[in-house]
Short mmCIF file of C-alpha atoms and ligand atoms in Angstrom, two decimals:
data_model
loop_
_atom_site.label_atom_id
_atom_site.label_comp_id
_atom_site.label_asym_id
_atom_site.label_seq_id
_atom_site.Cartn_x
_atom_site.Cartn_y
_atom_site.Cartn_z
CA MET A 1 -17.58 7.74 22.09
CA ASN A 2 -17.47 7.82 18.36
CA THR A 3 -18.68 4.33 17.58
CA ILE A 4 -21.57 2.32 16.20
CA ALA A 5 -22.67 -0.33 18.69
CA PRO A 6 -21.16 -3.66 17.63
CA GLU A 7 -24.49 -5.41 18.22
CA GLN A 8 -25.95 -3.71 15.14
CA THR A 9 -26.59 -6.56 12.70
CA LEU A 10 -27.18 -6.91 8.98
CA SER A 11 -30.44 -5.51 7.62
CA GLU A 12 -31.44 -3.52 10.71
CA PRO A 13 -32.38 0.07 9.83
CA LEU A 14 -29.14 1.96 9.50
CA ARG A 15 -28.09 4.44 12.12
CA PRO A 16 -26.81 7.80 10.92
CA GLY A 17 -23.06 8.10 10.40
CA LEU A 18 -20.25 7.61 7.94
CA TYR A 19 -19.68 4.03 6.77
CA ILE A 20 -16.30 3.29 5.15
CA VAL A 21 -17.08 0.49 2.68
CA ALA A 22 -14.38 -1.58 0.95
CA THR A 23 -15.37 -2.81 -2.52
CA PRO A 24 -13.78 -5.46 -4.80
CA ILE A 25 -10.44 -4.84 -6.58
CA GLY A 26 -11.47 -6.76 -9.68
CA ASN A 27 -13.54 -9.77 -8.80
CA LEU A 28 -17.09 -8.76 -7.92
CA GLY A 29 -17.43 -11.95 -5.88
CA ASP A 30 -15.24 -10.28 -3.25
CA VAL A 31 -17.93 -7.83 -2.19
CA THR A 32 -18.82 -8.55 1.44
CA LEU A 33 -22.29 -9.22 2.83
CA ARG A 34 -21.97 -6.16 5.03
CA ALA A 35 -20.98 -3.99 2.04
CA VAL A 36 -24.12 -5.14 0.17
CA ASP A 37 -26.24 -4.45 3.23
CA ILE A 38 -24.89 -0.95 3.82
CA LEU A 39 -24.90 0.04 0.15
CA SER A 40 -28.50 -1.21 -0.18
CA ASN A 41 -29.76 0.53 2.95
CA CYS A 42 -27.78 3.76 3.23
CA ASP A 43 -29.20 7.16 2.32
CA ALA A 44 -26.41 8.15 -0.09
CA VAL A 45 -23.00 7.00 -1.31
CA ALA A 46 -19.97 9.30 -1.45
CA CYS A 47 -17.69 8.09 -4.24
CA GLU A 48 -14.71 9.05 -6.42
CA ASP A 49 -16.25 8.43 -9.82
CA THR A 50 -20.02 8.26 -10.08
CA ARG A 51 -19.85 6.10 -13.25
CA VAL A 52 -17.66 3.45 -11.57
CA THR A 53 -19.75 3.32 -8.40
CA GLY A 54 -22.98 3.54 -10.40
CA LYS A 55 -21.99 0.31 -12.17
CA LEU A 56 -21.22 -1.46 -8.89
CA LEU A 57 -24.53 -0.38 -7.34
CA LYS A 58 -26.43 -1.49 -10.45
CA HIS A 59 -24.73 -4.88 -10.20
CA LEU A 60 -25.85 -5.11 -6.56
CA GLY A 61 -29.37 -3.93 -7.35
CA ALA A 62 -28.89 -0.92 -5.07
CA HIS A 63 -30.06 2.46 -6.34
CA LYS A 64 -28.79 5.27 -4.17
CA PRO A 65 -28.04 8.95 -4.67
CA LEU A 66 -24.32 9.43 -5.39
CA ILE A 67 -22.24 12.29 -4.01
CA ARG A 68 -18.96 12.98 -5.81
CA TYR A 69 -16.05 13.01 -3.37
CA ASP A 70 -12.60 12.70 -4.94
CA ASP A 71 -9.03 13.94 -4.33
CA HIS A 72 -9.99 17.40 -5.53
CA ALA A 73 -13.02 17.76 -3.26
CA SER A 74 -12.99 20.99 -1.30
CA GLU A 75 -12.99 21.13 2.48
CA GLN A 76 -16.54 22.49 2.23
CA ALA A 77 -17.67 19.46 0.21
CA GLY A 78 -16.32 17.24 2.98
CA LEU A 79 -18.04 19.25 5.70
CA THR A 80 -21.34 19.05 3.82
CA ILE A 81 -21.07 15.24 3.80
CA VAL A 82 -20.20 15.24 7.50
CA GLU A 83 -23.26 17.39 8.26
CA ARG A 84 -25.50 14.99 6.33
CA ALA A 85 -23.97 12.05 8.22
CA ARG A 86 -25.34 13.51 11.48
CA THR A 87 -28.84 12.50 10.44
CA GLU A 88 -28.31 10.10 7.50
CA ALA A 89 -26.31 6.95 6.80
CA ILE A 90 -23.64 7.93 4.28
CA ALA A 91 -21.45 5.24 2.72
CA LEU A 92 -17.96 6.15 1.52
CA VAL A 93 -16.48 4.04 -1.28
CA SER A 94 -13.57 4.45 -3.68
CA ASP A 95 -13.36 3.14 -7.24
CA ALA A 96 -11.97 -0.16 -5.94
CA GLY A 97 -10.63 -1.62 -2.72
CA THR A 98 -10.42 0.07 0.65
CA PRO A 99 -11.16 3.80 0.77
CA LEU A 100 -8.33 5.99 2.20
CA ILE A 101 -5.61 3.50 1.15
CA SER A 102 -4.00 5.55 -1.66
CA ASP A 103 -7.54 6.78 -2.19
CA PRO A 104 -9.68 9.71 -0.96
CA GLY A 105 -11.32 9.71 2.45
CA TYR A 106 -8.70 10.58 5.08
CA ARG A 107 -9.80 14.21 5.48
CA LEU A 108 -13.46 13.19 5.48
CA VAL A 109 -13.01 10.58 8.21
CA LYS A 110 -10.92 12.98 10.29
CA ALA A 111 -13.56 15.71 9.95
CA ALA A 112 -16.36 13.28 10.83
CA ARG A 113 -14.58 12.11 13.97
CA GLU A 114 -13.80 15.66 15.00
CA ALA A 115 -17.47 16.58 14.54
CA GLY A 116 -18.54 13.69 16.75
CA VAL A 117 -20.23 11.87 13.85
CA ALA A 118 -20.27 8.09 14.14
CA VAL A 119 -17.71 6.41 11.88
CA THR A 120 -17.64 2.71 11.19
CA THR A 121 -15.55 0.64 8.81
CA LEU A 122 -16.42 -2.35 6.66
CA PRO A 123 -13.17 -4.11 5.82
CA GLY A 124 -12.73 -5.96 2.55
CA ALA A 125 -10.45 -6.13 -0.47
CA CYS A 126 -7.20 -4.17 -0.37
CA ALA A 127 -4.61 -4.72 -3.11
CA ALA A 128 -1.65 -4.18 -0.76
CA ILE A 129 -2.76 -6.95 1.61
CA ALA A 130 -3.84 -9.27 -1.21
CA GLY A 131 -0.42 -8.85 -2.86
CA LEU A 132 1.50 -9.35 0.38
CA THR A 133 -0.35 -12.51 1.31
CA MET A 134 0.35 -14.22 -2.01
CA SER A 135 3.94 -12.99 -2.43
CA GLY A 136 5.63 -15.45 -0.09
CA LEU A 137 7.61 -12.52 1.37
CA PRO A 138 7.92 -12.13 5.16
CA ASN A 139 4.76 -10.52 6.50
CA ASP A 140 5.49 -10.25 10.22
CA ARG A 141 6.61 -6.66 9.60
CA PHE A 142 5.57 -4.70 6.53
CA LEU A 143 5.42 -1.09 5.48
CA PHE A 144 2.93 0.20 2.93
CA ALA A 145 4.48 3.09 1.01
CA GLY A 146 1.79 3.79 -1.62
CA PHE A 147 2.88 5.15 -4.99
CA LEU A 148 6.52 6.13 -5.48
CA PRO A 149 7.19 9.55 -7.02
CA ALA A 150 7.23 9.51 -10.84
CA LYS A 151 10.44 11.52 -11.26
CA GLU A 152 13.68 9.56 -11.25
CA LYS A 153 15.57 11.52 -8.59
CA ALA A 154 12.58 11.75 -6.22
CA ARG A 155 11.92 8.01 -6.67
CA ALA A 156 15.57 7.11 -5.93
CA ASP A 157 15.49 9.37 -2.84
CA ALA A 158 12.27 7.75 -1.62
CA LEU A 159 13.73 4.26 -2.05
CA ALA A 160 16.97 5.27 -0.29
CA GLU A 161 14.95 6.63 2.63
CA LEU A 162 13.21 3.25 3.01
CA ALA A 163 16.33 1.15 2.42
CA SER A 164 17.30 0.37 6.01
CA ILE A 165 13.80 -0.45 7.27
CA ASN A 166 13.72 -4.05 8.41
CA ALA A 167 10.36 -4.94 6.88
CA THR A 168 8.77 -5.97 3.62
CA LEU A 169 8.00 -2.82 1.62
CA ILE A 170 4.77 -2.59 -0.38
CA PHE A 171 4.19 -0.14 -3.24
CA TYR A 172 1.44 0.52 -5.75
CA GLU A 173 2.80 0.74 -9.28
CA SER A 174 1.61 1.10 -12.86
CA GLY A 175 2.57 -1.08 -15.83
CA PRO A 176 4.40 1.63 -17.80
CA ARG A 177 6.58 2.58 -14.80
CA LEU A 178 7.30 -0.91 -13.45
CA VAL A 179 10.59 -1.60 -15.23
CA LYS A 180 12.03 1.83 -14.32
CA THR A 181 11.18 1.25 -10.67
CA LEU A 182 12.63 -2.27 -10.74
CA ASN A 183 15.85 -0.88 -12.23
CA ALA A 184 16.04 1.74 -9.48
CA MET A 185 15.47 -0.97 -6.85
CA GLY A 186 18.09 -3.21 -8.47
CA GLU A 187 20.73 -0.51 -8.16
CA LEU A 188 20.05 -0.03 -4.46
CA TRP A 189 19.12 -3.57 -3.48
CA PRO A 190 20.79 -6.08 -5.81
CA THR A 191 20.13 -9.05 -3.51
CA ARG A 192 16.72 -8.35 -1.99
CA GLU A 193 13.82 -10.58 -3.01
CA VAL A 194 11.25 -8.61 -4.93
CA ALA A 195 7.72 -9.65 -5.96
CA VAL A 196 5.30 -8.28 -8.53
CA ALA A 197 1.61 -9.12 -7.97
CA ARG A 198 -0.46 -8.21 -11.01
CA GLU A 199 -4.18 -8.19 -11.79
CA LEU A 200 -5.09 -9.56 -8.36
CA THR A 201 -8.43 -11.37 -8.16
CA LYS A 202 -8.85 -11.04 -11.95
CA LEU A 203 -8.57 -13.54 -14.81
CA TYR A 204 -4.84 -12.98 -15.43
CA GLU A 205 -3.76 -12.75 -11.79
CA GLU A 206 -0.07 -13.53 -11.38
CA CYS A 207 2.64 -13.14 -8.78
CA ARG A 208 6.25 -13.38 -9.87
CA SER A 209 9.31 -13.08 -7.64
CA GLY A 210 13.08 -12.82 -8.03
CA THR A 211 15.71 -10.13 -7.78
CA ALA A 212 14.78 -6.71 -9.12
CA ALA A 213 17.16 -7.26 -12.07
CA GLU A 214 15.56 -10.61 -12.96
CA LEU A 215 12.09 -9.10 -12.84
CA ALA A 216 13.18 -6.04 -14.85
CA GLU A 217 14.49 -8.39 -17.54
CA HIS A 218 11.23 -10.36 -17.58
CA TYR A 219 8.98 -7.31 -17.76
CA THR A 220 11.15 -5.63 -20.39
CA ALA A 221 10.54 -8.68 -22.58
CA ASN A 222 6.86 -8.92 -21.50
CA PRO A 223 5.52 -5.39 -20.89
CA PRO A 224 3.04 -5.72 -18.03
CA LYS A 225 -0.62 -4.83 -18.42
CA GLY A 226 -3.08 -4.02 -15.66
CA GLU A 227 -2.69 -3.10 -12.03
CA ILE A 228 0.35 -3.91 -9.95
CA VAL A 229 1.50 -4.28 -6.36
CA LEU A 230 5.29 -4.23 -6.10
CA MET A 231 6.99 -5.56 -2.99
CA ALA A 232 10.56 -5.81 -1.71
CA GLY A 233 11.49 -8.23 1.06
CA PRO A 234 13.43 -6.99 4.10
CA PRO A 235 17.08 -6.01 3.60
CA VAL A 236 19.24 -9.12 3.72
CA GLU A 237 22.06 -7.29 5.47
CA SER A 238 19.91 -6.10 8.35
CA ALA A 239 19.11 -9.57 9.67
CA SER A 240 20.34 -9.65 13.25
CA ASP A 241 22.05 -13.00 12.71
CA ALA A 242 23.98 -11.84 9.63
CA ASP A 243 27.76 -12.39 9.77
CA PRO A 244 29.31 -8.95 10.41
CA ASP A 245 32.54 -9.98 8.60
CA GLU A 246 30.51 -10.87 5.52
CA LEU A 247 28.59 -7.59 5.67
CA LEU A 248 31.83 -5.65 6.10
CA ARG A 249 33.51 -7.46 3.18
CA GLU A 250 30.54 -6.72 0.94
CA ALA A 251 30.38 -3.07 2.00
CA LEU A 252 34.13 -2.66 1.49
CA THR A 253 33.76 -3.52 -2.17
CA THR A 254 32.03 -0.19 -2.78
CA MET A 255 32.95 2.10 0.15
CA LYS A 256 35.66 3.34 2.47
CA VAL A 257 36.30 1.56 5.79
CA SER A 258 34.65 4.33 7.82
CA GLN A 259 31.52 4.26 5.64
CA ALA A 260 31.39 0.46 5.66
CA ALA A 261 31.71 0.43 9.46
CA ALA A 262 28.90 2.99 9.80
CA GLN A 263 26.59 1.03 7.48
CA VAL A 264 27.20 -2.32 9.19
CA ALA A 265 26.86 -0.69 12.63
CA LYS A 266 23.44 0.62 11.61
CA ALA A 267 22.36 -2.77 10.29
CA THR A 268 23.64 -4.90 13.17
CA GLY A 269 23.82 -2.62 16.20
CA ILE A 270 27.51 -3.54 16.70
CA ASP A 271 29.84 -0.77 17.91
CA ARG A 272 31.10 1.29 14.96
CA LYS A 273 34.66 1.63 16.31
CA MET A 274 34.98 -2.15 16.65
CA LEU A 275 33.72 -2.56 13.11
CA TYR A 276 36.14 0.08 11.88
CA ALA A 277 39.08 -1.80 13.46
CA ARG A 278 37.85 -5.08 11.95
CA GLY A 279 37.35 -3.37 8.60
CA MET A 280 40.98 -2.20 8.60
CA GLU A 281 42.09 -5.79 9.28
CA LEU A 282 39.93 -7.15 6.48
CA LYS A 283 41.22 -4.52 4.09
CA ALA A 284 44.81 -5.48 4.91
CA GLU A 285 44.17 -9.20 4.29
N1 SAM B 1 -7.66 1.66 -2.25
C1 SAM B 1 -7.21 0.64 -3.15
C2 SAM B 1 -6.90 -0.63 -2.36
O1 SAM B 1 -7.43 -0.80 -1.29
O2 SAM B 1 -6.17 -1.47 -2.84
C3 SAM B 1 -6.03 1.10 -3.97
C4 SAM B 1 -6.31 2.31 -4.80
S1 SAM B 1 -4.96 2.89 -5.71
C5 SAM B 1 -5.61 4.36 -6.41
C6 SAM B 1 -4.91 1.86 -7.11
C7 SAM B 1 -3.65 1.00 -7.16
O3 SAM B 1 -3.83 -0.17 -6.36
C8 SAM B 1 -3.35 0.48 -8.55
O4 SAM B 1 -2.62 1.42 -9.31
C9 SAM B 1 -2.51 -0.75 -8.24
O5 SAM B 1 -1.19 -0.39 -7.93
C10 SAM B 1 -3.21 -1.26 -6.97
N2 SAM B 1 -4.26 -2.21 -7.35
C11 SAM B 1 -5.60 -2.02 -7.33
N3 SAM B 1 -6.24 -3.13 -7.75
C12 SAM B 1 -5.30 -4.04 -8.03
C13 SAM B 1 -5.33 -5.37 -8.52
N4 SAM B 1 -6.48 -5.99 -8.80
N5 SAM B 1 -4.15 -6.03 -8.69
C14 SAM B 1 -2.98 -5.42 -8.40
N6 SAM B 1 -2.90 -4.16 -7.96
C15 SAM B 1 -4.03 -3.47 -7.77
#
């Protein structure tokens, strides 16, 4: 088994292995007691940017050797860390938040597990979860989709691929690209509730919701600074209790009867032929 015994408690000598350590996403007060313990007692810290992690460790009064491990790290660099983790306690951190979540670490954790090296995780701040919890959007089903592609066509394709998923969608976004992405969302999803969570846990934390068009208007007038989590609530038309006539009428405003029937069938699970017949009736009204 590839686990650290759960009975290991704070401040006991650390067993060898790889420790995935979440760090704050802005507010240093969000560092966990376990994170302080592991970062103070490990043998070395693998990190994306040694300057960023150096500052955090200094703040915590922990002085540990740093090993650079970023997106460009070679497979060999990962294997070297895994080999060290056989006999030493190696902490893995990213610049902020939970490692692996739109951050380096996946290949390292996979290699460690495959090598039979103990892997344990120290949960903590994660912008996606922080944004979701304060957005007021449904959270019983959500899908984290990371960063959207920067190019317009690829971004529109990615959004279209996610369009029919009956869940709140969560993206990471940057200030300069926010309005473009909101415009692309507005074209596809004019009625979905969208939320922008900005500067989470920091002085100017805010969460604003509305339609994509409303938010695009706001952020065009007030260009956003800082870090952003962008979320879109589940598709309105895929709710199982939605009125199929209403969905058909709406779809018929932009598409042929056969296409409208196919779309509503996908969203509701109702037989496409029945919807086609009903669509013809509605069109004739
Ligand atoms: N691994 C990190 C985590 O657990 O949240 C995310 C790393 S990813 C490279 C950085 C992105 O996360 C930013 O571009 C932004 O979209 C989001 N982010 C990070 N900190 C944030 C914050 N304080 N407020 C809002 N979004 C944040």
